[in-house]
Amino acid sequence: MEVPRLPILNETIRNLYFHVCMWFGMMILFTISFVYSIKYLNTTNYRYDLFAKNFAAMGSMFGILGYATGVLWVSVTWITDQNQSMGSVLKEPKLIGAAIAILIYGAYFVLRGSFTDMDKRARVSAVYNIFAFAMLFPSIWIIPRMVGSLHPGSPGSDSGNPALDRNDMDAGMRAIFYPAVIGWTLLGVWIATLKIRIELLKDKALLND
Amino acid sequence: MNKNIFSLFVKPVFLFFIAIVGSVACFAQSQDIEMADTMRSNGKIYVVVAVCLTILVGLFLYMANVDSRLRKLEKEKV
């Protein structure tokens, strides 16, 4: 597949099909988790708590993979070819925001693990999950856009929305990118569903349905 | 006597030859300073390969974890 020939990025623009899809998938999985947390609080059905937990786990997994791939990408584009120092990369608001978002979800699992009472665990972690979701978009989207950032899509950089801008992408890339987002997300949903089914099997007596 | 000739002529010549080869090798190294060569070759395509592999390995490890949990569950049932 032919891709736009861009300086510094070179062929790494193809990472769009992987790195960016991880983050899109993460956002979608966290949204699903958020919806199930609300559903749990509405119905106190333990099944929804399991759903919320496992979708959040898969979302975090995608987040970690997105972060790891981002680190690889940074090391050959920003640090060396754009002559950015390590210090400016460490100050990068997008990276800090993403780290905060992942750590908030990490704390969600710590919180879950710290309860012995199942009902209390489900209720408190559902509330926490809603707050974690409320922090997700400010920390990965809004704050990096308000301050300068090296990441595409911030004031100071010449591209608009990351991954959606016409400077970075052409029609051919879009034709791969959007199905790739759907595909990776469905892969995440599938793995999360497998985990849910395992845990439902384990707690079958408890669910009595 | 024979040994003496060796130590007098052959050894220095040999050492000189090694020194020449070594310095040529050093010179050749200092000529191309380009670093992180693999990642930067062919328009940085290996970065994309590394990213792919990271995701694949990550997902495989995750699935192996799920698999081990399922196996534990199966053992409990039996």
PDB file of C-alpha atoms in Angstrom:
ATOM      1  CA  MET A   1       0.000   0.000   0.000  1.00  0.00           C
ATOM      2  CA  GLU A   2       1.249   3.443  -0.900  1.00  0.00           C
ATOM      3  CA  VAL A   3       1.312   5.908   1.985  1.00  0.00           C
ATOM      4  CA  PRO A   4       1.937   9.663   2.001  1.00  0.00           C
ATOM      5  CA  ARG A   5       5.640  10.446   1.932  1.00  0.00           C
ATOM      6  CA  LEU A   6       6.278  12.612   4.966  1.00  0.00           C
ATOM      7  CA  PRO A   7       9.557  13.888   6.375  1.00  0.00           C
ATOM      8  CA  ILE A   8      10.767  12.460   9.732  1.00  0.00           C
ATOM      9  CA  LEU A   9       7.848  10.034   9.828  1.00  0.00           C
ATOM     10  CA  ASN A  10       8.841   8.168   6.656  1.00  0.00           C
ATOM     11  CA  GLU A  11       7.319   4.705   6.696  1.00  0.00           C
ATOM     12  CA  THR A  12       6.424   4.958  10.392  1.00  0.00           C
ATOM     13  CA  ILE A  13       3.150   6.606   9.367  1.00  0.00           C
ATOM     14  CA  ARG A  14       2.028   2.995   9.019  1.00  0.00           C
ATOM     15  CA  ASN A  15       2.091   2.765  12.809  1.00  0.00           C
ATOM     16  CA  LEU A  16      -1.237   4.533  12.532  1.00  0.00           C
ATOM     17  CA  TYR A  17      -2.857   1.155  11.910  1.00  0.00           C
ATOM     18  CA  PHE A  18      -1.493  -0.139  15.229  1.00  0.00           C
ATOM     19  CA  HIS A  19      -0.624   2.583  17.729  1.00  0.00           C
ATOM     20  CA  VAL A  20      -3.625   4.810  17.058  1.00  0.00           C
ATOM     21  CA  CYS A  21      -5.976   1.837  16.829  1.00  0.00           C
ATOM     22  CA  MET A  22      -4.838   0.742  20.309  1.00  0.00           C
ATOM     23  CA  TRP A  23      -5.925   4.075  21.757  1.00  0.00           C
ATOM     24  CA  PHE A  24      -9.194   4.111  19.839  1.00  0.00           C
ATOM     25  CA  GLY A  25      -9.863   0.591  21.025  1.00  0.00           C
ATOM     26  CA  MET A  26      -8.989   1.586  24.583  1.00  0.00           C
ATOM     27  CA  MET A  27     -11.434   4.487  24.515  1.00  0.00           C
ATOM     28  CA  ILE A  28     -14.223   2.304  23.148  1.00  0.00           C
ATOM     29  CA  LEU A  29     -13.569  -0.460  25.703  1.00  0.00           C
ATOM     30  CA  PHE A  30     -13.483   2.026  28.576  1.00  0.00           C
ATOM     31  CA  THR A  31     -16.762   3.489  27.312  1.00  0.00           C
ATOM     32  CA  ILE A  32     -18.328   0.018  27.352  1.00  0.00           C
ATOM     33  CA  SER A  33     -16.983  -0.487  30.884  1.00  0.00           C
ATOM     34  CA  PHE A  34     -18.445   2.871  31.930  1.00  0.00           C
ATOM     35  CA  VAL A  35     -21.867   1.955  30.554  1.00  0.00           C
ATOM     36  CA  TYR A  36     -21.829  -1.347  32.451  1.00  0.00           C
ATOM     37  CA  SER A  37     -20.826   0.411  35.665  1.00  0.00           C
ATOM     38  CA  ILE A  38     -23.861   2.665  35.350  1.00  0.00           C
ATOM     39  CA  LYS A  39     -25.999  -0.357  34.567  1.00  0.00           C
ATOM     40  CA  TYR A  40     -24.654  -2.079  37.676  1.00  0.00           C
ATOM     41  CA  LEU A  41     -25.575   0.885  39.860  1.00  0.00           C
ATOM     42  CA  ASN A  42     -29.056   0.907  38.337  1.00  0.00           C
ATOM     43  CA  THR A  43     -29.773  -2.782  38.738  1.00  0.00           C
ATOM     44  CA  THR A  44     -27.146  -4.111  41.222  1.00  0.00           C
ATOM     45  CA  ASN A  45     -26.866  -7.127  38.957  1.00  0.00           C
ATOM     46  CA  TYR A  46     -23.485  -8.708  39.717  1.00  0.00           C
ATOM     47  CA  ARG A  47     -23.130  -9.750  36.077  1.00  0.00           C
ATOM     48  CA  TYR A  48     -22.744  -6.112  35.002  1.00  0.00           C
ATOM     49  CA  ASP A  49     -19.950  -5.651  37.516  1.00  0.00           C
ATOM     50  CA  LEU A  50     -18.054  -8.508  35.890  1.00  0.00           C
ATOM     51  CA  PHE A  51     -18.608  -6.940  32.473  1.00  0.00           C
ATOM     52  CA  ALA A  52     -17.353  -3.561  33.658  1.00  0.00           C
ATOM     53  CA  LYS A  53     -14.258  -5.094  35.242  1.00  0.00           C
ATOM     54  CA  ASN A  54     -13.219  -7.155  32.242  1.00  0.00           C
ATOM     55  CA  PHE A  55     -13.807  -4.443  29.669  1.00  0.00           C
ATOM     56  CA  ALA A  56     -11.745  -2.087  31.830  1.00  0.00           C
ATOM     57  CA  ALA A  57      -8.999  -4.722  32.024  1.00  0.00           C
ATOM     58  CA  MET A  58      -8.902  -5.141  28.265  1.00  0.00           C
ATOM     59  CA  GLY A  59      -8.991  -1.364  27.809  1.00  0.00           C
ATOM     60  CA  SER A  60      -6.016  -1.004  30.127  1.00  0.00           C
ATOM     61  CA  MET A  61      -4.194  -3.693  28.177  1.00  0.00           C
ATOM     62  CA  PHE A  62      -4.759  -1.734  24.960  1.00  0.00           C
ATOM     63  CA  GLY A  63      -3.650   1.414  26.747  1.00  0.00           C
ATOM     64  CA  ILE A  64      -0.403  -0.196  27.868  1.00  0.00           C
ATOM     65  CA  LEU A  65       0.230  -1.542  24.366  1.00  0.00           C
ATOM     66  CA  GLY A  66      -0.544   1.885  22.917  1.00  0.00           C
ATOM     67  CA  TYR A  67       1.927   3.433  25.322  1.00  0.00           C
ATOM     68  CA  ALA A  68       4.644   0.886  24.557  1.00  0.00           C
ATOM     69  CA  THR A  69       4.247   1.340  20.811  1.00  0.00           C
ATOM     70  CA  GLY A  70       4.230   5.101  21.296  1.00  0.00           C
ATOM     71  CA  VAL A  71       7.563   4.888  23.099  1.00  0.00           C
ATOM     72  CA  LEU A  72       9.051   2.998  20.164  1.00  0.00           C
ATOM     73  CA  TRP A  73       7.696   5.560  17.750  1.00  0.00           C
ATOM     74  CA  VAL A  74       8.947   8.496  19.796  1.00  0.00           C
ATOM     75  CA  SER A  75      12.463   7.118  20.029  1.00  0.00           C
ATOM     76  CA  VAL A  76      13.058   7.358  16.274  1.00  0.00           C
ATOM     77  CA  THR A  77      11.025  10.444  15.423  1.00  0.00           C
ATOM     78  CA  TRP A  78      10.878  13.030  18.172  1.00  0.00           C
ATOM     79  CA  ILE A  79      14.067  12.378  20.093  1.00  0.00           C
ATOM     80  CA  THR A  80      16.516  12.014  17.244  1.00  0.00           C
ATOM     81  CA  ASP A  81      15.112  13.326  14.002  1.00  0.00           C
ATOM     82  CA  GLN A  82      13.269  16.290  15.426  1.00  0.00           C
ATOM     83  CA  ASN A  83      16.204  17.106  17.721  1.00  0.00           C
ATOM     84  CA  GLN A  84      14.051  17.067  20.810  1.00  0.00           C
ATOM     85  CA  SER A  85      15.885  16.445  24.029  1.00  0.00           C
ATOM     86  CA  MET A  86      14.851  13.675  26.380  1.00  0.00           C
ATOM     87  CA  GLY A  87      13.735  16.414  28.773  1.00  0.00           C
ATOM     88  CA  SER A  88      11.182  17.859  26.377  1.00  0.00           C
ATOM     89  CA  VAL A  89       9.829  14.393  25.705  1.00  0.00           C
ATOM     90  CA  LEU A  90       9.503  13.727  29.431  1.00  0.00           C
ATOM     91  CA  LYS A  91       7.599  16.998  29.796  1.00  0.00           C
ATOM     92  CA  GLU A  92       5.315  16.039  26.946  1.00  0.00           C
ATOM     93  CA  PRO A  93       1.739  16.591  28.182  1.00  0.00           C
ATOM     94  CA  LYS A  94       0.222  13.909  25.983  1.00  0.00           C
ATOM     95  CA  LEU A  95       2.490  11.246  27.493  1.00  0.00           C
ATOM     96  CA  ILE A  96       1.871  12.463  31.031  1.00  0.00           C
ATOM     97  CA  GLY A  97      -1.880  12.599  30.392  1.00  0.00           C
ATOM     98  CA  ALA A  98      -1.932   9.089  28.974  1.00  0.00           C
ATOM     99  CA  ALA A  99       0.147   7.830  31.909  1.00  0.00           C
ATOM    100  CA  ILE A 100      -2.290   9.454  34.343  1.00  0.00           C
ATOM    101  CA  ALA A 101      -5.244   7.868  32.563  1.00  0.00           C
ATOM    102  CA  ILE A 102      -3.687   4.387  32.675  1.00  0.00           C
ATOM    103  CA  LEU A 103      -2.647   4.800  36.308  1.00  0.00           C
ATOM    104  CA  ILE A 104      -6.176   5.868  37.251  1.00  0.00           C
ATOM    105  CA  TYR A 105      -7.450   2.643  35.734  1.00  0.00           C
ATOM    106  CA  GLY A 106      -4.633   0.775  37.491  1.00  0.00           C
ATOM    107  CA  ALA A 107      -5.947   2.173  40.756  1.00  0.00           C
ATOM    108  CA  TYR A 108      -9.377   0.827  39.794  1.00  0.00           C
ATOM    109  CA  PHE A 109      -7.999  -2.716  39.954  1.00  0.00           C
ATOM    110  CA  VAL A 110      -6.154  -2.012  43.188  1.00  0.00           C
ATOM    111  CA  LEU A 111      -9.427  -0.731  44.623  1.00  0.00           C
ATOM    112  CA  ARG A 112     -11.255  -3.838  43.452  1.00  0.00           C
ATOM    113  CA  GLY A 113      -8.653  -6.080  45.002  1.00  0.00           C
ATOM    114  CA  SER A 114      -8.820  -4.345  48.345  1.00  0.00           C
ATOM    115  CA  PHE A 115     -12.421  -5.368  49.098  1.00  0.00           C
ATOM    116  CA  THR A 116     -13.437  -8.683  50.563  1.00  0.00           C
ATOM    117  CA  ASP A 117     -17.138  -7.986  50.534  1.00  0.00           C
ATOM    118  CA  MET A 118     -18.452  -8.569  47.028  1.00  0.00           C
ATOM    119  CA  ASP A 119     -21.390  -6.146  47.060  1.00  0.00           C
ATOM    120  CA  LYS A 120     -19.320  -3.351  48.498  1.00  0.00           C
ATOM    121  CA  ARG A 121     -16.561  -4.019  45.985  1.00  0.00           C
ATOM    122  CA  ALA A 122     -18.980  -3.915  43.074  1.00  0.00           C
ATOM    123  CA  ARG A 123     -20.689  -0.730  44.245  1.00  0.00           C
ATOM    124  CA  VAL A 124     -17.596   1.289  45.166  1.00  0.00           C
ATOM    125  CA  SER A 125     -15.623   0.237  42.098  1.00  0.00           C
ATOM    126  CA  ALA A 126     -18.575   1.066  39.817  1.00  0.00           C
ATOM    127  CA  VAL A 127     -18.618   4.598  41.243  1.00  0.00           C
ATOM    128  CA  TYR A 128     -14.853   4.813  40.922  1.00  0.00           C
ATOM    129  CA  ASN A 129     -15.035   3.600  37.314  1.00  0.00           C
ATOM    130  CA  ILE A 130     -17.445   6.410  36.459  1.00  0.00           C
ATOM    131  CA  PHE A 131     -15.043   8.967  37.909  1.00  0.00           C
ATOM    132  CA  ALA A 132     -12.104   7.329  36.153  1.00  0.00           C
ATOM    133  CA  PHE A 133     -13.969   7.616  32.856  1.00  0.00           C
ATOM    134  CA  ALA A 134     -14.705  11.260  33.597  1.00  0.00           C
ATOM    135  CA  MET A 135     -10.934  11.822  33.956  1.00  0.00           C
ATOM    136  CA  LEU A 136     -10.025   9.836  30.849  1.00  0.00           C
ATOM    137  CA  PHE A 137     -10.905  12.338  28.134  1.00  0.00           C
ATOM    138  CA  PRO A 138      -9.594  15.453  29.890  1.00  0.00           C
ATOM    139  CA  SER A 139      -6.255  13.793  30.549  1.00  0.00           C
ATOM    140  CA  ILE A 140      -5.680  12.275  27.122  1.00  0.00           C
ATOM    141  CA  TRP A 141      -7.423  14.838  24.892  1.00  0.00           C
ATOM    142  CA  ILE A 142      -8.280  18.159  26.465  1.00  0.00           C
ATOM    143  CA  ILE A 143      -5.227  19.053  28.575  1.00  0.00           C
ATOM    144  CA  PRO A 144      -2.629  18.142  25.890  1.00  0.00           C
ATOM    145  CA  ARG A 145      -4.527  20.387  23.490  1.00  0.00           C
ATOM    146  CA  MET A 146      -4.582  23.352  25.829  1.00  0.00           C
ATOM    147  CA  VAL A 147      -0.845  23.327  26.353  1.00  0.00           C
ATOM    148  CA  GLY A 148       1.761  22.823  23.632  1.00  0.00           C
ATOM    149  CA  SER A 149       2.576  19.269  22.688  1.00  0.00           C
ATOM    150  CA  LEU A 150       4.819  17.427  20.284  1.00  0.00           C
ATOM    151  CA  HIS A 151       2.078  14.931  19.577  1.00  0.00           C
ATOM    152  CA  PRO A 152      -0.015  15.629  16.468  1.00  0.00           C
ATOM    153  CA  GLY A 153      -3.179  17.554  17.172  1.00  0.00           C
ATOM    154  CA  SER A 154      -1.934  20.226  19.511  1.00  0.00           C
ATOM    155  CA  PRO A 155      -1.399  23.963  19.145  1.00  0.00           C
ATOM    156  CA  GLY A 156       2.023  24.541  17.655  1.00  0.00           C
ATOM    157  CA  SER A 157       2.056  21.411  15.562  1.00  0.00           C
ATOM    158  CA  ASP A 158       0.913  21.856  11.991  1.00  0.00           C
ATOM    159  CA  SER A 159      -1.509  18.960  11.885  1.00  0.00           C
ATOM    160  CA  GLY A 160      -5.076  19.013  13.054  1.00  0.00           C
ATOM    161  CA  ASN A 161      -6.779  16.056  14.646  1.00  0.00           C
ATOM    162  CA  PRO A 162      -4.283  13.274  15.109  1.00  0.00           C
ATOM    163  CA  ALA A 163      -5.001  10.395  12.765  1.00  0.00           C
ATOM    164  CA  LEU A 164      -7.929  12.228  11.197  1.00  0.00           C
ATOM    165  CA  ASP A 165      -6.067  15.050   9.501  1.00  0.00           C
ATOM    166  CA  ARG A 166      -5.849  15.310   5.731  1.00  0.00           C
ATOM    167  CA  ASN A 167      -2.161  16.277   5.958  1.00  0.00           C
ATOM    168  CA  ASP A 168      -1.233  12.959   7.492  1.00  0.00           C
ATOM    169  CA  MET A 169      -3.674  10.652   5.787  1.00  0.00           C
ATOM    170  CA  ASP A 170      -4.958  10.077   2.321  1.00  0.00           C
ATOM    171  CA  ALA A 171      -8.003   8.145   1.144  1.00  0.00           C
ATOM    172  CA  GLY A 172      -6.016   4.907   0.853  1.00  0.00           C
ATOM    173  CA  MET A 173      -4.898   5.071   4.460  1.00  0.00           C
ATOM    174  CA  ARG A 174      -8.379   5.882   5.660  1.00  0.00           C
ATOM    175  CA  ALA A 175      -9.678   2.800   3.879  1.00  0.00           C
ATOM    176  CA  ILE A 176      -7.364   0.714   6.048  1.00  0.00           C
ATOM    177  CA  PHE A 177      -7.415   2.772   9.222  1.00  0.00           C
ATOM    178  CA  TYR A 178     -11.159   2.763   9.939  1.00  0.00           C
ATOM    179  CA  PRO A 179     -11.611  -0.991   9.418  1.00  0.00           C
ATOM    180  CA  ALA A 180      -8.434  -1.477  11.501  1.00  0.00           C
ATOM    181  CA  VAL A 181      -9.983   0.469  14.386  1.00  0.00           C
ATOM    182  CA  ILE A 182     -13.097  -1.686  14.174  1.00  0.00           C
ATOM    183  CA  GLY A 183     -11.027  -4.864  13.892  1.00  0.00           C
ATOM    184  CA  TRP A 184      -8.752  -4.165  16.874  1.00  0.00           C
ATOM    185  CA  THR A 185     -11.716  -3.083  18.958  1.00  0.00           C
ATOM    186  CA  LEU A 186     -13.617  -6.239  18.111  1.00  0.00           C
ATOM    187  CA  LEU A 187     -10.526  -8.269  19.020  1.00  0.00           C
ATOM    188  CA  GLY A 188     -10.497  -6.530  22.391  1.00  0.00           C
ATOM    189  CA  VAL A 189     -14.220  -7.102  22.878  1.00  0.00           C
ATOM    190  CA  TRP A 190     -13.765 -10.776  21.991  1.00  0.00           C
ATOM    191  CA  ILE A 191     -10.931 -11.302  24.501  1.00  0.00           C
ATOM    192  CA  ALA A 192     -12.865  -9.426  27.191  1.00  0.00           C
ATOM    193  CA  THR A 193     -15.907 -11.585  26.451  1.00  0.00           C
ATOM    194  CA  LEU A 194     -13.827 -14.737  26.799  1.00  0.00           C
ATOM    195  CA  LYS A 195     -12.671 -13.586  30.224  1.00  0.00           C
ATOM    196  CA  ILE A 196     -16.232 -12.725  31.197  1.00  0.00           C
ATOM    197  CA  ARG A 197     -17.409 -16.177  30.159  1.00  0.00           C
ATOM    198  CA  ILE A 198     -14.662 -17.809  32.230  1.00  0.00           C
ATOM    199  CA  GLU A 199     -15.618 -15.812  35.292  1.00  0.00           C
ATOM    200  CA  LEU A 200     -19.318 -16.458  34.755  1.00  0.00           C
ATOM    201  CA  LEU A 201     -18.546 -20.183  34.675  1.00  0.00           C
ATOM    202  CA  LYS A 202     -16.651 -19.815  37.930  1.00  0.00           C
ATOM    203  CA  ASP A 203     -19.525 -17.970  39.620  1.00  0.00           C
ATOM    204  CA  LYS A 204     -22.385 -19.863  38.067  1.00  0.00           C
ATOM    205  CA  ALA A 205     -23.806 -20.937  41.410  1.00  0.00           C
ATOM    206  CA  LEU A 206     -23.579 -17.404  42.612  1.00  0.00           C
ATOM    207  CA  LEU A 207     -25.395 -15.953  39.643  1.00  0.00           C
ATOM    208  CA  ASN A 208     -28.195 -18.533  39.781  1.00  0.00           C
ATOM    209  CA  ASP A 209     -29.303 -17.977  36.216  1.00  0.00           C
TER     210      ASP A 209
ATOM    211  CA  MET B   1      68.792 -19.862  15.807  1.00  0.00           C
ATOM    212  CA  ASN B   2      65.740 -20.493  13.784  1.00  0.00           C
ATOM    213  CA  LYS B   3      63.533 -19.327  16.636  1.00  0.00           C
ATOM    214  CA  ASN B   4      65.570 -16.179  16.937  1.00  0.00           C
ATOM    215  CA  ILE B   5      64.939 -15.214  13.347  1.00  0.00           C
ATOM    216  CA  PHE B   6      61.230 -15.660  13.869  1.00  0.00           C
ATOM    217  CA  SER B   7      61.198 -13.427  16.897  1.00  0.00           C
ATOM    218  CA  LEU B   8      63.346 -10.826  15.185  1.00  0.00           C
ATOM    219  CA  PHE B   9      61.573 -10.500  11.836  1.00  0.00           C
ATOM    220  CA  VAL B  10      58.327 -12.401  11.524  1.00  0.00           C
ATOM    221  CA  LYS B  11      56.776 -11.286  14.774  1.00  0.00           C
ATOM    222  CA  PRO B  12      57.233  -7.538  14.220  1.00  0.00           C
ATOM    223  CA  VAL B  13      55.985  -7.837  10.670  1.00  0.00           C
ATOM    224  CA  PHE B  14      52.990  -9.752  11.869  1.00  0.00           C
ATOM    225  CA  LEU B  15      52.264  -7.206  14.581  1.00  0.00           C
ATOM    226  CA  PHE B  16      52.659  -4.366  12.105  1.00  0.00           C
ATOM    227  CA  PHE B  17      50.225  -6.055   9.756  1.00  0.00           C
ATOM    228  CA  ILE B  18      47.688  -6.441  12.581  1.00  0.00           C
ATOM    229  CA  ALA B  19      48.131  -2.793  13.496  1.00  0.00           C
ATOM    230  CA  ILE B  20      47.501  -1.735   9.888  1.00  0.00           C
ATOM    231  CA  VAL B  21      44.393  -3.876   9.585  1.00  0.00           C
ATOM    232  CA  GLY B  22      43.142  -2.664  12.954  1.00  0.00           C
ATOM    233  CA  SER B  23      43.591   0.983  12.113  1.00  0.00           C
ATOM    234  CA  VAL B  24      41.856   0.517   8.757  1.00  0.00           C
ATOM    235  CA  ALA B  25      38.967  -1.154  10.562  1.00  0.00           C
ATOM    236  CA  CYS B  26      38.803   1.746  13.059  1.00  0.00           C
ATOM    237  CA  PHE B  27      38.937   4.269  10.234  1.00  0.00           C
ATOM    238  CA  ALA B  28      36.162   2.513   8.394  1.00  0.00           C
ATOM    239  CA  GLN B  29      34.050   2.564  11.545  1.00  0.00           C
ATOM    240  CA  SER B  30      34.513   6.271  12.138  1.00  0.00           C
ATOM    241  CA  GLN B  31      33.500   6.994   8.561  1.00  0.00           C
ATOM    242  CA  ASP B  32      29.793   6.189   8.942  1.00  0.00           C
ATOM    243  CA  ILE B  33      28.548   7.529  12.223  1.00  0.00           C
ATOM    244  CA  GLU B  34      24.848   6.962  11.479  1.00  0.00           C
ATOM    245  CA  MET B  35      23.363   5.335  14.588  1.00  0.00           C
ATOM    246  CA  ALA B  36      20.396   3.040  15.222  1.00  0.00           C
ATOM    247  CA  ASP B  37      20.960   1.768  11.731  1.00  0.00           C
ATOM    248  CA  THR B  38      18.428  -1.026  11.659  1.00  0.00           C
ATOM    249  CA  MET B  39      15.578   1.136  12.890  1.00  0.00           C
ATOM    250  CA  ARG B  40      16.441   3.851  10.390  1.00  0.00           C
ATOM    251  CA  SER B  41      16.998   1.710   7.313  1.00  0.00           C
ATOM    252  CA  ASN B  42      14.447   1.347   4.524  1.00  0.00           C
ATOM    253  CA  GLY B  43      12.512   4.442   5.555  1.00  0.00           C
ATOM    254  CA  LYS B  44      12.192   3.311   9.200  1.00  0.00           C
ATOM    255  CA  ILE B  45       9.988   0.371   8.236  1.00  0.00           C
ATOM    256  CA  TYR B  46      11.504  -1.708  11.072  1.00  0.00           C
ATOM    257  CA  VAL B  47       9.898   0.628  13.579  1.00  0.00           C
ATOM    258  CA  VAL B  48       6.554  -0.514  12.214  1.00  0.00           C
ATOM    259  CA  VAL B  49       7.730  -4.126  12.499  1.00  0.00           C
ATOM    260  CA  ALA B  50       8.757  -3.534  16.121  1.00  0.00           C
ATOM    261  CA  VAL B  51       5.397  -1.931  16.894  1.00  0.00           C
ATOM    262  CA  CYS B  52       3.547  -4.885  15.335  1.00  0.00           C
ATOM    263  CA  LEU B  53       5.631  -7.350  17.325  1.00  0.00           C
ATOM    264  CA  THR B  54       5.080  -5.432  20.559  1.00  0.00           C
ATOM    265  CA  ILE B  55       1.333  -5.651  20.142  1.00  0.00           C
ATOM    266  CA  LEU B  56       1.410  -9.306  19.100  1.00  0.00           C
ATOM    267  CA  VAL B  57       3.655 -10.343  21.986  1.00  0.00           C
ATOM    268  CA  GLY B  58       1.577  -8.312  24.433  1.00  0.00           C
ATOM    269  CA  LEU B  59      -1.672  -9.888  23.300  1.00  0.00           C
ATOM    270  CA  PHE B  60      -0.153 -13.382  23.261  1.00  0.00           C
ATOM    271  CA  LEU B  61       1.083 -12.992  26.834  1.00  0.00           C
ATOM    272  CA  TYR B  62      -2.330 -11.727  27.870  1.00  0.00           C
ATOM    273  CA  MET B  63      -4.077 -14.658  26.202  1.00  0.00           C
ATOM    274  CA  ALA B  64      -1.608 -17.092  27.808  1.00  0.00           C
ATOM    275  CA  ASN B  65      -2.606 -15.591  31.147  1.00  0.00           C
ATOM    276  CA  VAL B  66      -6.288 -16.107  30.362  1.00  0.00           C
ATOM    277  CA  ASP B  67      -5.500 -19.651  29.246  1.00  0.00           C
ATOM    278  CA  SER B  68      -3.739 -20.517  32.501  1.00  0.00           C
ATOM    279  CA  ARG B  69      -6.698 -19.155  34.465  1.00  0.00           C
ATOM    280  CA  LEU B  70      -9.077 -21.286  32.414  1.00  0.00           C
ATOM    281  CA  ARG B  71      -6.898 -24.367  32.971  1.00  0.00           C
ATOM    282  CA  LYS B  72      -6.998 -23.800  36.726  1.00  0.00           C
ATOM    283  CA  LEU B  73     -10.775 -23.572  36.519  1.00  0.00           C
ATOM    284  CA  GLU B  74     -10.985 -26.786  34.508  1.00  0.00           C
ATOM    285  CA  LYS B  75      -8.897 -28.581  37.132  1.00  0.00           C
ATOM    286  CA  GLU B  76     -11.207 -27.373  39.873  1.00  0.00           C
ATOM    287  CA  LYS B  77     -14.279 -28.668  38.050  1.00  0.00           C
ATOM    288  CA  VAL B  78     -12.873 -32.174  37.604  1.00  0.00           C
TER     289      VAL B  78
END
